[in-house]
Tab-separated table of C-alpha atoms in Angstrom:
chain	number	residue	atom	x	y	z
A	288	MET	CA	10.449	-12.964	30.367
A	289	ILE	CA	8.092	-15.160	27.965
A	290	GLU	CA	5.916	-11.069	29.027
A	291	TYR	CA	8.380	-8.980	28.006
A	292	PHE	CA	9.244	-10.634	25.325
A	293	LEU	CA	6.100	-10.729	23.480
A	294	GLU	CA	5.886	-6.596	24.980
A	295	ILE	CA	8.697	-6.598	22.507
A	296	LYS	CA	6.757	-9.163	19.495
A	297	SER	CA	3.961	-6.834	19.560
A	298	ARG	CA	5.712	-3.422	20.439
A	299	ILE	CA	8.606	-4.065	17.108
A	300	PHE	CA	4.831	-6.036	14.989
A	301	LEU	CA	3.153	-2.105	15.472
A	302	PHE	CA	6.290	-0.372	14.727
A	303	SER	CA	6.361	-2.054	11.529
A	304	LYS	CA	2.573	-1.928	10.544
A	305	ILE	CA	2.999	2.313	10.973
A	306	LYS	CA	6.431	2.626	9.237
A	307	SER	CA	4.317	0.521	6.630
A	308	LEU	CA	1.042	3.170	6.191
A	309	LEU	CA	3.852	5.919	7.134
A	310	PHE	CA	5.165	5.234	3.614
A	311	ARG	CA	2.133	3.880	1.667
A	312	SER	CA	0.194	7.941	1.846
A	313	ASN	CA	4.281	9.614	2.042
A	314	SER	CA	5.911	8.321	-1.568
A	315	TYR	CA	7.781	10.953	-2.204
A	316	TYR	CA	9.259	10.675	1.156
A	317	ARG	CA	9.399	7.037	-0.039
A	318	ASN	CA	11.178	8.054	-3.085
A	319	LYS	CA	13.621	10.113	-1.845
A	320	THR	CA	14.511	7.462	0.352
A	321	ASN	CA	14.911	4.799	-2.378
A	322	SER	CA	16.745	7.422	-4.355
A	323	PHE	CA	19.296	8.196	-1.581
A	324	LEU	CA	19.532	5.024	-0.370
A	325	ILE	CA	19.907	1.910	-3.732
A	326	PRO	CA	23.879	3.664	-4.287
A	327	TYR	CA	25.227	2.726	-1.398
A	328	ALA	CA	22.715	-0.452	-1.309
A	329	ARG	CA	24.719	-2.158	-4.896
């Protein structure tokens, strides 16, 4: 059970790392997403 939890944790960490890398390299996509999401976030 603990091993399963650790696997999920590491997978989430990897996913967030890849996501942040993608966002950092592609600022145009991030700005586009922000301009799309901001009106609904209020």
